[in-house]
mmCIF file of C-alpha atoms in Angstrom:
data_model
loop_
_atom_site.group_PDB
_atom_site.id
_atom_site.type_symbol
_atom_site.label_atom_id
_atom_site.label_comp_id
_atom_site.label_asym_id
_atom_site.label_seq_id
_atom_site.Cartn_x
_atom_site.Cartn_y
_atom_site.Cartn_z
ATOM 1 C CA UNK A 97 82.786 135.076 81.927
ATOM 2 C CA UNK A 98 83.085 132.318 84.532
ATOM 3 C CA UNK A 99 80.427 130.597 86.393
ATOM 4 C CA UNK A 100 80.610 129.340 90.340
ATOM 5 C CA UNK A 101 79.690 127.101 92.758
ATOM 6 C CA UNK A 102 80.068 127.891 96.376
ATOM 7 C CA UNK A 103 80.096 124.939 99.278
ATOM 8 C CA UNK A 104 77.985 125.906 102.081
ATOM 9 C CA UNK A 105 76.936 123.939 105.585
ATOM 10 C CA UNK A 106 77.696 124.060 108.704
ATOM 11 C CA UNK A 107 80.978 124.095 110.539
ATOM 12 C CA UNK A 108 82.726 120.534 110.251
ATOM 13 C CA UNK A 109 80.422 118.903 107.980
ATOM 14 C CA UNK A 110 83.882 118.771 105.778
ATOM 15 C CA UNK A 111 83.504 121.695 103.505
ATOM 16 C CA UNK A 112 87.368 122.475 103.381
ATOM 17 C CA UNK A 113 88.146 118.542 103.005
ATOM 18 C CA UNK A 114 85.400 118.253 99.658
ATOM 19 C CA UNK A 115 86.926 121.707 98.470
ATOM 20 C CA UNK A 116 90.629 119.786 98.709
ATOM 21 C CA UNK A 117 89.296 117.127 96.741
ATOM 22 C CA UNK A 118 87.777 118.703 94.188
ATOM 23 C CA UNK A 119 90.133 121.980 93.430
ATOM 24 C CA UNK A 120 93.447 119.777 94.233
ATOM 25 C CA UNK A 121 94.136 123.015 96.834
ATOM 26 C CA UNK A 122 95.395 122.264 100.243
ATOM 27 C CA UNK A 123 92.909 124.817 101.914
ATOM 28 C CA UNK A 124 92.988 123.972 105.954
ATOM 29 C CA UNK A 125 90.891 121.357 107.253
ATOM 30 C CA UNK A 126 90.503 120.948 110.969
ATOM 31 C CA UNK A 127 88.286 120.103 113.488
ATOM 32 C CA UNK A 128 86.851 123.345 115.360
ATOM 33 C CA UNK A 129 84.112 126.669 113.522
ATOM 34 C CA UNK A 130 85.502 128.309 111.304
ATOM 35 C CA UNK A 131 88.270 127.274 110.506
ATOM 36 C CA UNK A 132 87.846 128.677 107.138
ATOM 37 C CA UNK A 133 86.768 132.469 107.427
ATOM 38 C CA UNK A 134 87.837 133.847 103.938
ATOM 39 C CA UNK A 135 86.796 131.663 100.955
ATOM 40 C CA UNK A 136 88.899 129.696 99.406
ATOM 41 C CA UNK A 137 88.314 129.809 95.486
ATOM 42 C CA UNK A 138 89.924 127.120 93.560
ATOM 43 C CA UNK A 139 89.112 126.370 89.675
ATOM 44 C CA UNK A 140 87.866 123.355 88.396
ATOM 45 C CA UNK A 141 87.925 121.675 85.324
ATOM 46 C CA UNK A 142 84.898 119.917 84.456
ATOM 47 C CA UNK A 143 85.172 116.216 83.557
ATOM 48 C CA UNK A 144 85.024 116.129 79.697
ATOM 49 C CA UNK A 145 85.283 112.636 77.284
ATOM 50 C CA UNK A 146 84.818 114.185 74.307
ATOM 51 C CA UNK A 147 88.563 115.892 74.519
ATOM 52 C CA UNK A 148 90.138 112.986 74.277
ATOM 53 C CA UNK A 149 88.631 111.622 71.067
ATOM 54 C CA UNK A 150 88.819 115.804 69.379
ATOM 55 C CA UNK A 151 92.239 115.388 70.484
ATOM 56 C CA UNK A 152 93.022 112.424 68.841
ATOM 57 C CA UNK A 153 91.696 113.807 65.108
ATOM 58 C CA UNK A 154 93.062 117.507 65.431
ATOM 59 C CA UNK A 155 96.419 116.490 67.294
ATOM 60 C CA UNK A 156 97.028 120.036 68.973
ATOM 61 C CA UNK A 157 99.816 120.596 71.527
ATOM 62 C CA UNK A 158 97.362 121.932 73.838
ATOM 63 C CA UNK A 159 94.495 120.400 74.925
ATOM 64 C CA UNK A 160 92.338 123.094 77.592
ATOM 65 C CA UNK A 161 89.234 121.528 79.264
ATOM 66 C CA UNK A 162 86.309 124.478 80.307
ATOM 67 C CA UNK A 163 86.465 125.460 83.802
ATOM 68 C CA UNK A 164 84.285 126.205 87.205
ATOM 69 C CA UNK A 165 85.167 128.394 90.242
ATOM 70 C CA UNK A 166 84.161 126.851 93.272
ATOM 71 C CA UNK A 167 84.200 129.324 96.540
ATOM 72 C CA UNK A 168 84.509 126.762 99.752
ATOM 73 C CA UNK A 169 82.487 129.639 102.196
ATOM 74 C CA UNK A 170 83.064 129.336 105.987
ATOM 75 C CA UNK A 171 80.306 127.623 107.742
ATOM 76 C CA UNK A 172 76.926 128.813 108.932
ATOM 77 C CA UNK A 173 75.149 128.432 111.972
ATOM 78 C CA UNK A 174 71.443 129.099 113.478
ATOM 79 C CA UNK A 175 71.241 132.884 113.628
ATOM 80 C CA UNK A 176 73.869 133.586 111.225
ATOM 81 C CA UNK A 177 71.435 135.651 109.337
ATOM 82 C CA UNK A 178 72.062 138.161 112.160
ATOM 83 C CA UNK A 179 75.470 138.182 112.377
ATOM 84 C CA UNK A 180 76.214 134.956 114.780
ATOM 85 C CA UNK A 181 79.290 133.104 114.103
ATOM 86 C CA UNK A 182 80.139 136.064 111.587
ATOM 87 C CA UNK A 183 77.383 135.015 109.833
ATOM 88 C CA UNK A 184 77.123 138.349 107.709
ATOM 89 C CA UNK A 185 80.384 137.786 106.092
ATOM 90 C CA UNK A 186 79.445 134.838 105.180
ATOM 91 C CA UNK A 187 76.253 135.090 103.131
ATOM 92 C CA UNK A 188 78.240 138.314 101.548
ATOM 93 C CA UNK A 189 79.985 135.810 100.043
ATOM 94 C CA UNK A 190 77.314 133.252 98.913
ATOM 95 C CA UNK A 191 75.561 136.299 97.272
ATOM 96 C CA UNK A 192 78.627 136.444 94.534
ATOM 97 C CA UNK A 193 78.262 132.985 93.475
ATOM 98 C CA UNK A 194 75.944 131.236 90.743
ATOM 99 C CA UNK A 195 74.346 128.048 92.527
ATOM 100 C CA UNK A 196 75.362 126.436 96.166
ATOM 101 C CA UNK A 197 77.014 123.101 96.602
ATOM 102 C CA UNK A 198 75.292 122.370 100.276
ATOM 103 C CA UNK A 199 77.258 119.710 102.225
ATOM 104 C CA UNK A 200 75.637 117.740 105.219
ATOM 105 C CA UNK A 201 77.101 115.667 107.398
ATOM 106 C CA UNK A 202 75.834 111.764 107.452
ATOM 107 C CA UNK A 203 78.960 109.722 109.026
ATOM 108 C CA UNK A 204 79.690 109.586 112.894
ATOM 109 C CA UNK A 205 83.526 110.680 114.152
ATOM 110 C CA UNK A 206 84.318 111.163 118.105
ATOM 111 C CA UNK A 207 86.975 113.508 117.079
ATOM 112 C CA UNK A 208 84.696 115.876 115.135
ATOM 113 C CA UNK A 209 82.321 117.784 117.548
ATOM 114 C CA UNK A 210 78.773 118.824 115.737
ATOM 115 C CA UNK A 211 77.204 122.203 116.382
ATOM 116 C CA UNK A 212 74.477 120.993 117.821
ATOM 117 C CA UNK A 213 75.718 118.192 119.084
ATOM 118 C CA UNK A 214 74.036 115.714 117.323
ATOM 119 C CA UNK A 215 74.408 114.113 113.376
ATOM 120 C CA UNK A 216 70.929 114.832 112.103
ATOM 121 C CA UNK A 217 71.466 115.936 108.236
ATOM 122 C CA UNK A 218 68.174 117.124 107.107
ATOM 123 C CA UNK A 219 67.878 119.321 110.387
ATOM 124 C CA UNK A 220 71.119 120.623 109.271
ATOM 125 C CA UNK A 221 70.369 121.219 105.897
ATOM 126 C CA UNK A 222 67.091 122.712 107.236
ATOM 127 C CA UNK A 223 69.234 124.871 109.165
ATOM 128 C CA UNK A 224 71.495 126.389 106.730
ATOM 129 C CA UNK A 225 68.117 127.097 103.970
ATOM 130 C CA UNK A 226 66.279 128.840 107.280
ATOM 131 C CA UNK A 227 68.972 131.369 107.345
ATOM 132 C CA UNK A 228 69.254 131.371 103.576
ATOM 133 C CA UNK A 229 65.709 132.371 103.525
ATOM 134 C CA UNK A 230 65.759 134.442 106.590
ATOM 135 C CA UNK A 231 68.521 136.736 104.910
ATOM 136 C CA UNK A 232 66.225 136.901 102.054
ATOM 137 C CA UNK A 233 63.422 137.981 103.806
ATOM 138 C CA UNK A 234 65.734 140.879 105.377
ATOM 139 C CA UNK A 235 66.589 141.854 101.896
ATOM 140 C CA UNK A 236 63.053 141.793 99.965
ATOM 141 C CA UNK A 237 61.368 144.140 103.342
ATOM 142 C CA UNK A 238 63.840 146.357 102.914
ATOM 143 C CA UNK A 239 63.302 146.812 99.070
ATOM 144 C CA UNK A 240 59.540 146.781 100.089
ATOM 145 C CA UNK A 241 60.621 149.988 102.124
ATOM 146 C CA UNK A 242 62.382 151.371 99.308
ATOM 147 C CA UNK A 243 59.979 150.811 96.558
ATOM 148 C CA UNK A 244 57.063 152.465 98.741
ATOM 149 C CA UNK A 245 58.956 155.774 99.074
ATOM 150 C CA UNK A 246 59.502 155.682 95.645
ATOM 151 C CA UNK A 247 55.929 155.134 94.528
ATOM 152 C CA UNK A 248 55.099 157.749 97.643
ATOM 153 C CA UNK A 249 57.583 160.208 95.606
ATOM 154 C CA UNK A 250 55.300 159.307 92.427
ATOM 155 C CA UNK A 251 58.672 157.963 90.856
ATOM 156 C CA UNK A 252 57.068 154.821 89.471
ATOM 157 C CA UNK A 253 59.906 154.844 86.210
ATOM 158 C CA UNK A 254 62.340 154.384 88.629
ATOM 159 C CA UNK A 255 61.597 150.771 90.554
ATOM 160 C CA UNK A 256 63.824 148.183 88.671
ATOM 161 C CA UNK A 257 61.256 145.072 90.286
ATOM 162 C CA UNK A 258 58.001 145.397 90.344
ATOM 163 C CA UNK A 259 56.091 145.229 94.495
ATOM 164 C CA UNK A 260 53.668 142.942 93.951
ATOM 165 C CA UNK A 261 56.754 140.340 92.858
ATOM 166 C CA UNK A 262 58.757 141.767 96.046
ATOM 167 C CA UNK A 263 55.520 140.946 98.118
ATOM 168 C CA UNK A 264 54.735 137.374 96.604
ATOM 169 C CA UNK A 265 58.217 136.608 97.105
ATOM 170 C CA UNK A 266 58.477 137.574 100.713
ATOM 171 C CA UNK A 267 55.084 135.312 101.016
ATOM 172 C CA UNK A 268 56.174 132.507 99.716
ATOM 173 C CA UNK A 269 59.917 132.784 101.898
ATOM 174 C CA UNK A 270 57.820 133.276 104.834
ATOM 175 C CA UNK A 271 56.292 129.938 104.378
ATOM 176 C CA UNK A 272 59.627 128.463 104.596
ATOM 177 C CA UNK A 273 60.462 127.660 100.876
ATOM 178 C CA UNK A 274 63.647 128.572 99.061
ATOM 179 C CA UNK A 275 62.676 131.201 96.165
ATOM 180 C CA UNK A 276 64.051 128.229 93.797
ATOM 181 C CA UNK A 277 61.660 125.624 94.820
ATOM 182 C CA UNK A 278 58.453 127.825 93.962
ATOM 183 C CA UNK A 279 56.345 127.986 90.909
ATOM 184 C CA UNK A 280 57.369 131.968 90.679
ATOM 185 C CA UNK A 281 58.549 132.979 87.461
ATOM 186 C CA UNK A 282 62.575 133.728 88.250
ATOM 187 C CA UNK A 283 64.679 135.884 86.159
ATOM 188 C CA UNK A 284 68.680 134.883 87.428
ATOM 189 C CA UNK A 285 70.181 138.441 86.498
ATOM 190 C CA UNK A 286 67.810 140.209 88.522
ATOM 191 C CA UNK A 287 67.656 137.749 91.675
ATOM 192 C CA UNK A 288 71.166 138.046 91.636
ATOM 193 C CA UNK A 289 71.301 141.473 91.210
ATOM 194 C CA UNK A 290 69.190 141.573 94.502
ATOM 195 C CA UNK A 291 71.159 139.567 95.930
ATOM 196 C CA UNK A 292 68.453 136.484 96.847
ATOM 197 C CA UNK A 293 70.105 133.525 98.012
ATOM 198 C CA UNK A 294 67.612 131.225 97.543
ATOM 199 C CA UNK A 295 66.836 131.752 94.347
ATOM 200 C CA UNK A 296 69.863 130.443 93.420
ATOM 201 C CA UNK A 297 70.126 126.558 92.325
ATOM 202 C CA UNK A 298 71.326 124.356 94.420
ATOM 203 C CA UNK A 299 72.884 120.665 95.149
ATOM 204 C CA UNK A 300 73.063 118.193 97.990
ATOM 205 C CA UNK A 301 76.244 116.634 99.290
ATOM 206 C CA UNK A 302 76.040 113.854 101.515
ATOM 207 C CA UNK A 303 79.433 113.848 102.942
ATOM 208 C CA UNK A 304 79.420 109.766 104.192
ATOM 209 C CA UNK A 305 82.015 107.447 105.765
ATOM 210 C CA UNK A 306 83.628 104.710 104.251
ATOM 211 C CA UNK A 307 81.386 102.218 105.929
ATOM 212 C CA UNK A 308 78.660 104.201 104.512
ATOM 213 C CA UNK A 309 79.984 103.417 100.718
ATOM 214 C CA UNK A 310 78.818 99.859 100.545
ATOM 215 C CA UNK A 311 76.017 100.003 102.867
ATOM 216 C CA UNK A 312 74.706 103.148 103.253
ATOM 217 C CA UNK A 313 73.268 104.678 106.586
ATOM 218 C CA UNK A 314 70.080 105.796 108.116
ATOM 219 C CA UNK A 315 71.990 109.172 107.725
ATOM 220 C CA UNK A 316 72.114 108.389 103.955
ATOM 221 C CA UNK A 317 68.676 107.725 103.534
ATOM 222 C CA UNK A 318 67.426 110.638 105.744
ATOM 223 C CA UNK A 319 68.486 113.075 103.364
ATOM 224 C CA UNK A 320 67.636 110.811 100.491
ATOM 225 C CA UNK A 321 64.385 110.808 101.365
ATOM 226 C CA UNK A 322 64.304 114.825 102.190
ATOM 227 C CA UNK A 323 65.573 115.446 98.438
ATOM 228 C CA UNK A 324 63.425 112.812 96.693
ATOM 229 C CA UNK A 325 60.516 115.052 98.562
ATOM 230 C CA UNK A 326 61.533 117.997 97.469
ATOM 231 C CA UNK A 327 62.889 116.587 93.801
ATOM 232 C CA UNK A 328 66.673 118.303 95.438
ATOM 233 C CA UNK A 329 69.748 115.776 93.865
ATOM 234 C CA UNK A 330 71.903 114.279 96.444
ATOM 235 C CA UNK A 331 75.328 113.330 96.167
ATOM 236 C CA UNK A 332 77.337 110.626 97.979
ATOM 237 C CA UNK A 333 80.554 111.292 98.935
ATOM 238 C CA UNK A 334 83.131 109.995 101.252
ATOM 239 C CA UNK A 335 85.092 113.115 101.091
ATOM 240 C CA UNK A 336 88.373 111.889 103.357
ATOM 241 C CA UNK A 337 88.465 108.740 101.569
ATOM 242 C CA UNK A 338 88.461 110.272 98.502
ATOM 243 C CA UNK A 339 91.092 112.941 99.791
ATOM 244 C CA UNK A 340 93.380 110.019 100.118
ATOM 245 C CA UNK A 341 92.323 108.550 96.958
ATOM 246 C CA UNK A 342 93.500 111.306 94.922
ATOM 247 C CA UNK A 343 96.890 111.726 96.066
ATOM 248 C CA UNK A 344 97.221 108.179 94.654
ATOM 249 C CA UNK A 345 98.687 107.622 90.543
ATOM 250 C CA UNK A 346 95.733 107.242 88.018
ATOM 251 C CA UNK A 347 95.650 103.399 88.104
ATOM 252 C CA UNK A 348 96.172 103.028 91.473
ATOM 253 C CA UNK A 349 93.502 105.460 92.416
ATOM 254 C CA UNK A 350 91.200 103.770 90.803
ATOM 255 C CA UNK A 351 92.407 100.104 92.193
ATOM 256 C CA UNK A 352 91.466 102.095 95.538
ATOM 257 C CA UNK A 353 88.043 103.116 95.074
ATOM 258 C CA UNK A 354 86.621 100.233 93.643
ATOM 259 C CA UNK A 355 88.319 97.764 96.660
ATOM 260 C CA UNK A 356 85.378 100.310 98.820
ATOM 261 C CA UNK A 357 82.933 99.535 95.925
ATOM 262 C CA UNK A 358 83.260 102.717 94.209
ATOM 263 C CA UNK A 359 83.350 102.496 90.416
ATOM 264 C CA UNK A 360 84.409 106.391 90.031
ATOM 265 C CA UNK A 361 85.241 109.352 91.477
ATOM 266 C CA UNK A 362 81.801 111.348 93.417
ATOM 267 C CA UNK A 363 83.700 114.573 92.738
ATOM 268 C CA UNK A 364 83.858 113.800 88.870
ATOM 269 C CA UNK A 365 79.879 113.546 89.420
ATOM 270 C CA UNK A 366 79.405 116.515 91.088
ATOM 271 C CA UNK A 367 81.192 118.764 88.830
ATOM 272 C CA UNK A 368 79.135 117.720 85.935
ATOM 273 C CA UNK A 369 76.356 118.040 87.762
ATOM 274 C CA UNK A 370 76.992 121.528 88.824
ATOM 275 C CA UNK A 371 77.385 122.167 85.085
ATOM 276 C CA UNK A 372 74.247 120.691 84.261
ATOM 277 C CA UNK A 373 72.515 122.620 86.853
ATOM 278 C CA UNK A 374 74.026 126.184 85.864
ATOM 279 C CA UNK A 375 72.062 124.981 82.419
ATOM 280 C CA UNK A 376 75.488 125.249 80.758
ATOM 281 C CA UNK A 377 76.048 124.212 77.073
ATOM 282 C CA UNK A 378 80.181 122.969 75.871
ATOM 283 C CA UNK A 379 81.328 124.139 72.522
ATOM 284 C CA UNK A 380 85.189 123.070 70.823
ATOM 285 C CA UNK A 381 87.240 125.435 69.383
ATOM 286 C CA UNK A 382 90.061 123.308 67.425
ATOM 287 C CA UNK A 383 92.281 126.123 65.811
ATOM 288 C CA UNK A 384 95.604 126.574 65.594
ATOM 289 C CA UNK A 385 97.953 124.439 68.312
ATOM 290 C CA UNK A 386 95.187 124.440 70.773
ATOM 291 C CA UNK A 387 91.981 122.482 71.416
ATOM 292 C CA UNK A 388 89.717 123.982 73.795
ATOM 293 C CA UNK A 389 86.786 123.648 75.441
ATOM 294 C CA UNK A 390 84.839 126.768 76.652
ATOM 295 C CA UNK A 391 81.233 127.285 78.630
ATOM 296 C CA UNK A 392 77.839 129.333 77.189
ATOM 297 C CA UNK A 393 74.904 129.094 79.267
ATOM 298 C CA UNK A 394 71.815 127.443 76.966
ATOM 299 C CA UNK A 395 70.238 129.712 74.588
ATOM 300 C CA UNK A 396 73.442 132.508 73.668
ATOM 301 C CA UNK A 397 74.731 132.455 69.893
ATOM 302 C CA UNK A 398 77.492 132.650 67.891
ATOM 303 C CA UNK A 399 78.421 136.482 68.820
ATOM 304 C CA UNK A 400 78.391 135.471 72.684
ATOM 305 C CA UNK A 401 81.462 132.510 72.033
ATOM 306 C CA UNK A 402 83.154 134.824 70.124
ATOM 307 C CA UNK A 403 83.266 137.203 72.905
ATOM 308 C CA UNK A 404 84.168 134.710 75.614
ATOM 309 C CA UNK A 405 86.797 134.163 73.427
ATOM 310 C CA UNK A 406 88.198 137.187 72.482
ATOM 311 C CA UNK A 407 87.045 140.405 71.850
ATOM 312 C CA UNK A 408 88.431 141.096 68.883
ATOM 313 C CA UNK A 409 86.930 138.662 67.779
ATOM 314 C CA UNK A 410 83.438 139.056 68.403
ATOM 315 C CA UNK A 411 84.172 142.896 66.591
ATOM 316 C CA UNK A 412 85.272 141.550 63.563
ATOM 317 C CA UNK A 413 83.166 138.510 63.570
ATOM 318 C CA UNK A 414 82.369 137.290 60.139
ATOM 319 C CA UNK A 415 81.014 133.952 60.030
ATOM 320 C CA UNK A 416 81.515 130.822 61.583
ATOM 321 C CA UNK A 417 81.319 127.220 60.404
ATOM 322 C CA UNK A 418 80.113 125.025 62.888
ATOM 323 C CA UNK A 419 79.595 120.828 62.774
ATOM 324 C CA UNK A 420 77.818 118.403 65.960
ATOM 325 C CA UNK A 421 80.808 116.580 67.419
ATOM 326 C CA UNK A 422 78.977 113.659 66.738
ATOM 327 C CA UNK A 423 79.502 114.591 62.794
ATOM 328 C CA UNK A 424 83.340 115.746 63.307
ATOM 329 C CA UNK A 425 84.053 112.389 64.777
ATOM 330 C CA UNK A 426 82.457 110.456 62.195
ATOM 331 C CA UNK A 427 84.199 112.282 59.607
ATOM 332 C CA UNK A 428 87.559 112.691 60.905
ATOM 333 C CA UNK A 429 87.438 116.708 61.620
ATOM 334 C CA UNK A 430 86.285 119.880 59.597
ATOM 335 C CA UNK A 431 87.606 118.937 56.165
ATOM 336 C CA UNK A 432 85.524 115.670 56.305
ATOM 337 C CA UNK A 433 82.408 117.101 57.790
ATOM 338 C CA UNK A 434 82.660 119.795 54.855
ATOM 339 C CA UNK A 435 83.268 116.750 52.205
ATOM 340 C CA UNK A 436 80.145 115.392 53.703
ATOM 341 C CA UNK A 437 78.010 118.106 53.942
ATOM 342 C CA UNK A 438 77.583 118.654 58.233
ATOM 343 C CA UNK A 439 79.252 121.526 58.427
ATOM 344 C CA UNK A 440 76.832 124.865 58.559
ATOM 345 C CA UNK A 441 78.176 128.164 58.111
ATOM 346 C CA UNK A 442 76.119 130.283 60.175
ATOM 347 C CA UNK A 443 76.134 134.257 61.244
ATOM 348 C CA UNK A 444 76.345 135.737 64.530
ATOM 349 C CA UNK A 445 72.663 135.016 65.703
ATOM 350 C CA UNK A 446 72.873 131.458 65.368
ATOM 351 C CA UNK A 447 72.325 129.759 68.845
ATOM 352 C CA UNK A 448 75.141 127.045 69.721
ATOM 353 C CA UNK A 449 73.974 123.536 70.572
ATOM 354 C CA UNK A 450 75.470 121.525 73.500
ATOM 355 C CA UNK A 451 79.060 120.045 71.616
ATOM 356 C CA UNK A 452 79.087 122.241 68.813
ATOM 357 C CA UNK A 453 82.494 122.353 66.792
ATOM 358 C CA UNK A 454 83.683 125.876 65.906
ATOM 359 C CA UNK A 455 85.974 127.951 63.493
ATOM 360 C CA UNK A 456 84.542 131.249 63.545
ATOM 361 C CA UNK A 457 86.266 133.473 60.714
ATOM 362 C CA UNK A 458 86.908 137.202 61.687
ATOM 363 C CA UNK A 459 88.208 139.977 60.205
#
């Protein structure tokens, strides 16, 4: 099961470039719409320190980090909720993913026309949720129409989602708020299912200029302002800049971004933060050659990692033994955490923590 991120906006606000720099692809990247009409899908692997120090008391031969997809979707414009700009296709695809990395614009370049003509990143952020919700609205009157010929039919067993949620969530779109933003109680499975947009999480990327690194920019501090407001996290990023940085060796790329000021990679910071806002939970498998990192969301057990890993075996599952990473650090591994009595051997209902350690035994 893999979760993912896709990168919405609108056209040239540097989608393509950010999804370069984070997937290492070499998706295009120019200077007219839509440039990018299928999505590009790259996978990520999130940023992980722990690794390292498993890695250096289990010795595998392997070492795999845990992964996100991220989609890089071609960019929206006003109307695209009825099919300007091929604006159908688009949301299509934002439907499949898990949360939305939303990139404005907030740096100035002569050579990169703006849609509208003029840099103004909370009116384009504003732009993109309006259709967003828009599309949502589309959606939620046309299961209103559905569910009323159904309770007209007197088949009341058969409505998966209640009406009155249908109508309070059309009320609440029509007042221009993102499903996500309001106090309504959301289940994920069954937004999705619907396909609601807005109900999805999502981030802010302020895509800046190098200038903009040091300094800042009214630009910066526009949509700064817009997501303390609306308690939204933004993102700095100089996206080009960082481009360049990465094609750079390790030491040298970091020799780079700090002569701008920067003391790390933005992209490292955004990955882990689309992590943390999927609600996602690590866990360490250290058996055999391999160490590996894998992804639950918050709250599944035992039986759920053993079925992301294999499904054999989650069917033979027997037990598991399971230590805090803190503990297998402090003891040097397993056999240590045993000798000191961390380790807990629990059954398939048990509900991993965020850095669990696991051996789970199987028949």
């Amino acid at each position: 099961m893999g979760f993912c991120c896709g990168i919405v906006g609108l056209p040239n606000a540097g989608k393509s470039t950010l999804f370069n720099l984070i997937a290492g692809a070499n998706a295009p990247a120019e200077s007219y719409p839509f440039c990018t009409i299928d999505p590009n899908i790259g996978i990520v692997s999130v940023p992980d320190k722990n690794l390292q120090l498993l890695a250096e008391i289990v010795k595998p031969e392997k070492v795999t980090p845990t992964t996100l997809e991220i989609f890089d979707i071609a960019g929206l414009v006003k109307d695209a909720h009825k099919g300007e700009g091929l604006g159908n296709q688009f949301l299509g695809e934002i439907r499949g993913v898990d949360a939305i990395i939303h990139i404005v614009r907030c740096f100035k370049d002569p050579n990169i026309a703006h849609v509208s003509g003029e840099i103004n990143p909370v009116s384009d952020i504003e732009v993109v949720l309006t259709e967003l919700i828009m599309a949502d609205i589309e959606i939620l009157e046309k299961r209103i129409d559905s569910l009323k010929k159904r309770l007209k039919m007197d088949r009341k067993d058969s409505s998966d989602i209640d009406i009155d949620l249908v109508y309070r969530l059309k009320d609440e779109l029509s007042k221009g708020k993102s499903i996500i933003d309001t106090d309504v109680d959301i289940n994920p499975p069954q937004m999705k299912a619907m396909g609601l947009l807005t109900a999805k999480p999502y981030i802010v990327v302020a895509n800046i200029d190098e200038e903009g690194i040091a300094s800042g920019s009214e630009y910066l501090k526009a949509i700064q302002q817009w997501g303390v407001e609306r308690d939204i996290t933004i993102i700095p990023i100089c996206a080009k800049f960082e481009l360049e940085a990465s094609e750079l060796e390790t030491e040298d790329r970091q020799e780079f971004l700090e002569s701008v000021g920067l003391k790390g990679s933005g992209t490292n910071t955004l990955i882990r933060a689309c992590y943390d806002l999927l609600d996602l939970i690590t866990f360490y498998t250290p058996v055999g050659k391999e160490l590996r990192a894998w992804t639950l969301k918050r709250g599944e057990t035992l039986y759920d990692a053993a079925g992301l890993i294999h499904s054999d075996i989650q069917r033979g599952f027997i037990k598991a033994d399971v230590v805090p990473f803190e503990d297998f650090i402090k003891y040097k591994g397993m056999s240590g955490a045993k000798e000191a009595g961390r380790v807990l051997t629990e059954g398939k209902e048990f509900i991993l923590r965020d850095e669990d350690v696991v051996v789970i035994h199987f028949r």
